[in-house]
CSV table of C-alpha atoms and ligand atoms in Angstrom, one decimal:
chain,number,residue,atom,x,y,z
I,1,UNK,CA,201.6,253.2,184.7
I,2,UNK,CA,197.9,252.9,184.9
I,3,UNK,CA,195.0,251.2,186.5
I,4,UNK,CA,196.1,248.6,188.9
I,5,UNK,CA,200.0,249.1,187.9
I,6,UNK,CA,200.3,251.4,189.5
I,7,UNK,CA,203.6,252.8,191.8
I,8,UNK,CA,202.7,251.4,195.0
I,9,UNK,CA,201.7,247.9,193.7
I,10,UNK,CA,205.3,248.0,191.8
I,11,UNK,CA,206.8,248.7,194.9
I,12,UNK,CA,204.8,246.0,196.7
I,13,UNK,CA,205.6,243.3,194.2
I,14,UNK,CA,209.1,244.5,194.8
I,15,UNK,CA,209.2,243.9,198.5
I,16,UNK,CA,207.3,240.4,198.3
I,17,UNK,CA,209.7,239.8,195.3
I,18,UNK,CA,213.0,240.3,197.7
I,19,UNK,CA,211.9,238.9,200.4
I,20,UNK,CA,211.3,235.9,198.6
I,21,UNK,CA,215.2,236.3,197.9
I,22,UNK,CA,214.6,237.0,194.2
I,23,UNK,CA,218.1,238.4,193.3
I,24,UNK,CA,216.4,241.1,190.2
I,25,UNK,CA,213.5,242.1,192.3
I,26,UNK,CA,212.7,245.2,190.4
I,27,UNK,CA,213.2,244.1,186.9
I,28,UNK,CA,211.1,241.0,187.2
I,29,UNK,CA,208.2,243.0,189.5
I,30,UNK,CA,208.4,245.4,186.1
I,31,UNK,CA,207.9,242.7,183.7
I,32,UNK,CA,205.1,240.6,186.0
I,33,UNK,CA,203.2,244.7,186.0
I,34,UNK,CA,203.2,244.8,182.5
I,35,UNK,CA,202.6,241.3,181.9
I,36,UNK,CA,199.2,241.0,184.2
I,37,UNK,CA,196.1,242.4,183.3
I,38,UNK,CA,194.3,242.9,186.6
I,39,UNK,CA,195.6,242.8,190.2
I,40,UNK,CA,194.1,239.1,190.6
I,41,UNK,CA,196.4,238.1,188.0
I,42,UNK,CA,199.5,240.2,189.2
I,43,UNK,CA,198.5,238.0,192.7
I,44,UNK,CA,198.9,234.7,191.4
I,45,UNK,CA,201.4,235.6,189.3
I,46,UNK,CA,203.7,236.7,192.5
I,47,UNK,CA,202.7,233.8,194.4
I,48,UNK,CA,204.0,231.3,191.7
I,49,UNK,CA,207.1,233.2,191.3
I,50,UNK,CA,207.7,233.4,195.1
I,51,UNK,CA,207.0,229.4,194.7
I,52,UNK,CA,209.6,229.2,192.6
I,53,UNK,CA,208.5,229.0,189.7
I,54,UNK,CA,210.8,230.6,186.6
I,55,UNK,CA,210.2,234.1,186.0
I,56,UNK,CA,210.2,232.8,181.9
I,57,UNK,CA,207.4,230.2,182.5
I,58,UNK,CA,205.0,232.6,184.5
I,59,UNK,CA,205.3,235.5,181.5
I,60,UNK,CA,205.4,233.0,178.5
I,61,UNK,CA,208.5,234.2,177.3
I,62,UNK,CA,212.2,234.5,177.5
I,63,UNK,CA,214.5,236.7,175.8
I,64,UNK,CA,217.3,235.2,173.9
I,65,UNK,CA,219.7,237.1,171.4
I,66,UNK,CA,217.1,240.2,171.7
I,67,UNK,CA,214.2,237.7,170.5
I,68,UNK,CA,211.0,237.0,172.7
I,69,UNK,CA,210.8,233.3,172.6
I,70,UNK,CA,207.9,231.6,173.7
I,71,UNK,CA,208.5,229.0,176.5
I,72,UNK,CA,205.5,226.8,178.1
I,73,UNK,CA,205.7,225.4,181.2
I,74,UNK,CA,207.3,221.9,180.7
I,75,UNK,CA,210.2,223.3,178.5
I,76,UNK,CA,213.5,224.2,179.3
I,77,UNK,CA,214.2,228.5,179.4
I,78,UNK,CA,216.9,229.1,176.7
I,79,UNK,CA,219.9,230.6,178.9
I,80,UNK,CA,221.8,233.9,178.0
I,81,UNK,CA,224.9,231.9,177.9
I,82,UNK,CA,223.9,230.0,175.2
I,83,UNK,CA,223.8,233.0,173.0
I,84,UNK,CA,227.2,232.3,172.9
I,85,UNK,CA,226.6,229.0,171.2
I,86,UNK,CA,224.7,231.4,168.4
I,87,UNK,CA,227.1,233.7,168.1
I,88,UNK,CA,230.1,230.8,167.3
I,89,UNK,CA,227.6,229.1,164.8
I,90,UNK,CA,226.5,232.6,163.0
I,91,UNK,CA,230.4,233.5,162.4
I,92,UNK,CA,231.0,230.1,160.6
I,93,UNK,CA,227.1,230.1,158.9
I,94,UNK,CA,227.0,230.6,154.5
I,95,UNK,CA,223.9,231.6,153.2
I,96,UNK,CA,221.2,229.9,152.6
I,97,UNK,CA,223.2,227.2,154.9
I,98,UNK,CA,220.9,223.8,155.9
I,99,UNK,CA,220.3,224.3,160.0
I,100,UNK,CA,219.5,221.6,162.3
I,101,UNK,CA,218.3,222.4,165.8
I,102,UNK,CA,219.2,219.3,167.5
I,103,UNK,CA,217.5,218.9,171.3
I,104,UNK,CA,215.6,222.0,170.5
I,105,UNK,CA,213.4,222.9,173.3
I,106,UNK,CA,211.8,226.2,172.5
I,107,UNK,CA,213.6,226.4,169.3
I,108,UNK,CA,215.4,230.0,170.6
I,109,UNK,CA,218.6,228.6,169.0
I,110,UNK,CA,217.4,228.1,165.4
I,111,UNK,CA,215.4,230.5,165.6
I,112,UNK,CA,218.0,233.4,166.5
I,113,UNK,CA,220.4,231.9,164.1
I,114,UNK,CA,217.6,232.6,161.5
I,115,UNK,CA,217.1,235.8,162.3
I,116,UNK,CA,221.3,236.2,162.1
I,117,UNK,CA,221.6,234.5,159.0
I,118,UNK,CA,220.4,235.1,155.7
I,119,UNK,CA,218.1,232.4,153.6
I,120,UNK,CA,218.7,229.3,156.2
I,121,UNK,CA,216.8,226.0,155.8
I,122,UNK,CA,216.2,225.2,159.0
I,123,UNK,CA,215.2,221.7,160.6
I,124,UNK,CA,214.1,221.6,164.5
I,125,UNK,CA,213.8,218.0,166.6
I,126,UNK,CA,213.2,217.1,170.4
I,127,UNK,CA,211.8,213.9,172.5
I,128,UNK,CA,209.7,216.0,174.2
I,129,UNK,CA,206.1,216.6,172.9
I,130,UNK,CA,205.7,220.1,174.9
I,131,UNK,CA,209.1,221.6,173.0
I,132,UNK,CA,208.1,220.3,170.1
I,133,UNK,CA,204.6,222.3,170.4
I,134,UNK,CA,207.2,225.7,171.4
I,135,UNK,CA,209.4,225.3,168.9
I,136,UNK,CA,206.9,225.2,166.5
I,137,UNK,CA,205.5,228.5,167.3
I,138,UNK,CA,208.7,230.0,167.8
I,139,UNK,CA,210.0,228.7,164.4
I,140,UNK,CA,206.9,229.2,161.8
I,141,UNK,CA,208.3,232.5,160.6
I,142,UNK,CA,211.2,230.8,159.7
I,143,UNK,CA,209.3,228.3,158.4
I,144,UNK,CA,211.0,226.2,160.4
I,145,UNK,CA,210.1,222.2,160.1
I,146,UNK,CA,209.6,220.6,163.6
I,147,UNK,CA,210.3,216.7,164.5
I,148,UNK,CA,210.0,214.7,167.2
I,149,UNK,CA,211.4,211.7,168.7
I,150,UNK,CA,214.8,210.6,169.9
I,151,UNK,CA,217.6,212.7,168.5
I,152,UNK,CA,217.8,212.1,164.9
I,153,UNK,CA,215.6,209.4,164.6
I,154,UNK,CA,212.5,211.5,163.1
I,155,UNK,CA,214.2,213.2,160.9
I,156,UNK,CA,213.7,212.6,156.9
I,157,UNK,CA,216.6,210.9,155.3
I,158,UNK,CA,216.4,213.4,152.6
I,159,UNK,CA,218.6,215.5,155.3
I,160,UNK,CA,221.4,213.0,155.9
I,161,UNK,CA,224.9,214.2,154.3
I,162,UNK,CA,223.3,218.2,153.8
I,163,UNK,CA,223.5,219.9,156.9
I,164,UNK,CA,225.9,222.9,157.4
I,165,UNK,CA,225.3,223.7,161.0
I,166,UNK,CA,224.1,221.5,163.7
I,167,UNK,CA,222.9,223.1,167.1
I,168,UNK,CA,222.9,220.6,169.5
I,169,UNK,CA,222.7,221.8,173.1
I,170,UNK,CA,222.1,219.1,174.9
I,171,UNK,CA,220.9,218.1,178.1
I,172,UNK,CA,224.9,217.8,179.7
I,173,UNK,CA,224.3,218.1,183.4
I,174,UNK,CA,226.3,214.9,185.6
I,175,UNK,CA,223.6,213.4,186.9
I,176,UNK,CA,224.4,213.6,190.6
I,177,UNK,CA,225.2,217.5,190.1
I,178,UNK,CA,221.3,218.3,189.3
I,179,UNK,CA,220.6,218.0,193.1
I,180,UNK,CA,223.2,221.2,193.4
I,181,UNK,CA,221.0,222.9,190.7
I,182,UNK,CA,218.8,226.2,191.5
I,183,UNK,CA,215.3,225.1,192.4
I,184,UNK,CA,214.1,226.8,189.5
I,185,UNK,CA,216.1,224.4,187.1
I,186,UNK,CA,215.6,221.4,189.2
I,187,UNK,CA,212.0,221.2,190.3
I,188,UNK,CA,210.4,223.3,187.2
I,189,UNK,CA,212.7,222.0,184.4
I,190,UNK,CA,211.7,217.9,183.3
I,191,UNK,CA,214.8,216.1,184.5
I,192,UNK,CA,215.2,214.9,180.3
I,193,UNK,CA,216.2,218.4,179.6
I,194,UNK,CA,219.3,218.8,182.3
I,195,UNK,CA,220.1,215.1,182.8
I,196,UNK,CA,223.4,214.2,180.5
I,197,UNK,CA,224.1,211.0,182.9
I,198,UNK,CA,227.2,210.1,184.5
I,199,UNK,CA,229.4,212.6,183.5
I,200,UNK,CA,227.0,214.5,181.6
I,201,UNK,CA,228.3,213.9,178.0
I,202,UNK,CA,225.6,210.7,177.0
I,203,UNK,CA,223.7,212.7,174.9
I,204,UNK,CA,226.6,214.4,173.4
I,205,UNK,CA,228.6,211.5,172.9
I,206,UNK,CA,225.3,209.6,170.8
I,207,UNK,CA,224.8,213.3,168.8
I,208,UNK,CA,228.6,213.2,168.0
I,209,UNK,CA,228.4,209.5,166.8
I,210,UNK,CA,225.5,209.9,164.2
I,211,UNK,CA,227.1,213.5,163.3
I,212,UNK,CA,228.8,212.1,160.3
I,213,UNK,CA,225.8,210.6,158.5
I,214,UNK,CA,224.0,214.1,158.6
I,215,UNK,CA,227.0,216.9,158.6
I,216,UNK,CA,227.7,218.3,154.8
I,217,UNK,CA,231.4,217.8,154.2
I,218,UNK,CA,232.7,220.7,155.9
I,219,UNK,CA,229.9,221.3,158.2
I,220,UNK,CA,230.1,221.7,161.7
I,221,UNK,CA,228.6,220.6,165.1
I,222,UNK,CA,228.3,223.1,167.5
I,223,UNK,CA,227.4,222.2,171.6
I,224,UNK,CA,227.5,223.6,175.0
I,225,UNK,CA,229.6,222.2,177.4
I,226,UNK,CA,231.1,223.1,180.9
I,227,UNK,CA,234.5,224.2,181.1
I,228,UNK,CA,235.8,221.1,182.8
I,229,UNK,CA,234.1,218.8,180.1
I,230,UNK,CA,234.9,220.7,177.4
I,231,UNK,CA,238.3,218.6,176.6
I,232,UNK,CA,236.5,215.5,177.2
I,233,UNK,CA,233.9,216.3,174.4
I,234,UNK,CA,236.4,217.5,171.9
I,235,UNK,CA,238.2,214.0,172.2
I,236,UNK,CA,234.7,212.3,171.7
I,237,UNK,CA,234.2,214.7,168.6
I,238,UNK,CA,237.3,213.8,167.3
I,239,UNK,CA,237.0,209.9,167.9
I,240,UNK,CA,233.7,210.4,166.0
I,241,UNK,CA,235.5,211.4,162.9
I,242,UNK,CA,235.5,215.3,162.8
I,243,UNK,CA,238.0,217.8,163.7
I,244,UNK,CA,237.6,219.5,167.2
I,245,UNK,CA,238.3,222.9,169.3
I,246,UNK,CA,237.0,225.1,171.8
I,247,UNK,CA,235.6,228.4,172.3
I,248,UNK,CA,235.3,230.1,175.6
I,249,UNK,CA,233.7,233.8,176.6
I,250,UNK,CA,234.3,235.6,179.6
I,251,UNK,CA,231.2,237.7,178.1
I,252,UNK,CA,228.9,234.9,178.4
I,253,UNK,CA,230.3,233.1,181.1
I,254,UNK,CA,230.1,230.0,178.0
I,255,UNK,CA,232.1,226.9,176.7
I,256,UNK,CA,231.0,225.9,173.3
I,257,UNK,CA,232.9,222.5,171.0
I,258,UNK,CA,232.9,222.7,167.4
I,259,UNK,CA,233.2,219.6,165.7
I,260,UNK,CA,233.9,220.5,161.6
I,261,UNK,CA,233.6,216.9,159.1
I,262,UNK,CA,236.0,216.9,156.9
I,263,UNK,CA,235.9,217.8,153.3
Q,1,SAM,C1,219.1,221.7,177.5
Q,1,SAM,S1,217.9,221.9,176.9
Q,1,SAM,C2,218.2,222.8,175.5
Q,1,SAM,C3,217.0,223.2,174.8
Q,1,SAM,C4,217.3,224.6,173.6
Q,1,SAM,N1,218.4,224.0,172.9
Q,1,SAM,C5,218.0,225.6,174.1
Q,1,SAM,O1,219.3,225.6,174.6
Q,1,SAM,O2,217.2,225.8,175.0
Q,1,SAM,C6,218.0,219.8,176.2
Q,1,SAM,C7,217.0,219.8,175.1
Q,1,SAM,O3,217.1,218.3,174.9
Q,1,SAM,C8,216.0,217.4,174.6
Q,1,SAM,N2,216.1,216.1,174.7
Q,1,SAM,C9,216.8,215.3,175.8
Q,1,SAM,N3,217.0,214.1,175.4
Q,1,SAM,C10,216.9,214.0,174.1
Q,1,SAM,C11,216.9,213.0,172.8
Q,1,SAM,N4,217.0,211.6,173.3
Q,1,SAM,N5,216.8,213.4,171.4
Q,1,SAM,C12,216.2,214.4,171.5
Q,1,SAM,N6,215.9,215.8,172.4
Q,1,SAM,C13,216.6,215.3,173.6
Q,1,SAM,C14,215.0,217.8,176.1
Q,1,SAM,O4,213.8,217.8,176.1
Q,1,SAM,C15,215.2,219.6,176.1
Q,1,SAM,O5,214.3,220.1,175.3
């Protein structure tokens, strides 16, 4: 450590974060100190964190599948549990696959799958302009094309019937459960990123309803769900003409439903 970022600054920052209830005060303090370029900037970062802003919005990035993903304020912070969805997708994706990251947020899922599977042709879309701007930055290296609009609506018609892997981490929190979420999410992530309607499955229903038009024969749709929602999501997929299976991970505390278009 050099300059203002000395051991005293580190322990003072840890103390402030701990007093504010940050569970990972040591790790967060180290990250804030390494990001701040002056004492004033550090003080401002710490006070925003104490006020409840997500750490990733303060740093401007989140770690996801070992990548540093740019995350602006007003953009959903990719969750570690969602790495499981990417692992499931990587296990079934082919080299050169056409991949669509729908409800892409920062584009974290597409970026991570691009890093895991050779030569994929990547498309992404989101309804929020802040997310689209962020995804364009994160997917530039992958050559990803990012569209703004409601679900499939902004996508080029030429993509119909060609998507091998459709990643869709849709909002899936039931409306009434949003008030039970930690303030970081409830107050600082736009409601459209969280709210899945009465049972949390409204957006998944819409995605599944159109998926067959976009998936290639044998193509897959992968969504994240809570453990209690997964069987309902699987039924929605089946009613939409796909076969469905549920995959769970204790390690990631995550559940993914995989739909497949018949050949
Ligand atoms: C739970 S966040 C997931 C973001 C990203 N896939 C991730 O896992 O980090 C859901 C995303 O869906 C987007 N979204 C919500 N409704 C949408 C819609 N009707 N059309 C397109 N995107 C939508 C939100 O803006 C948000 O970025």
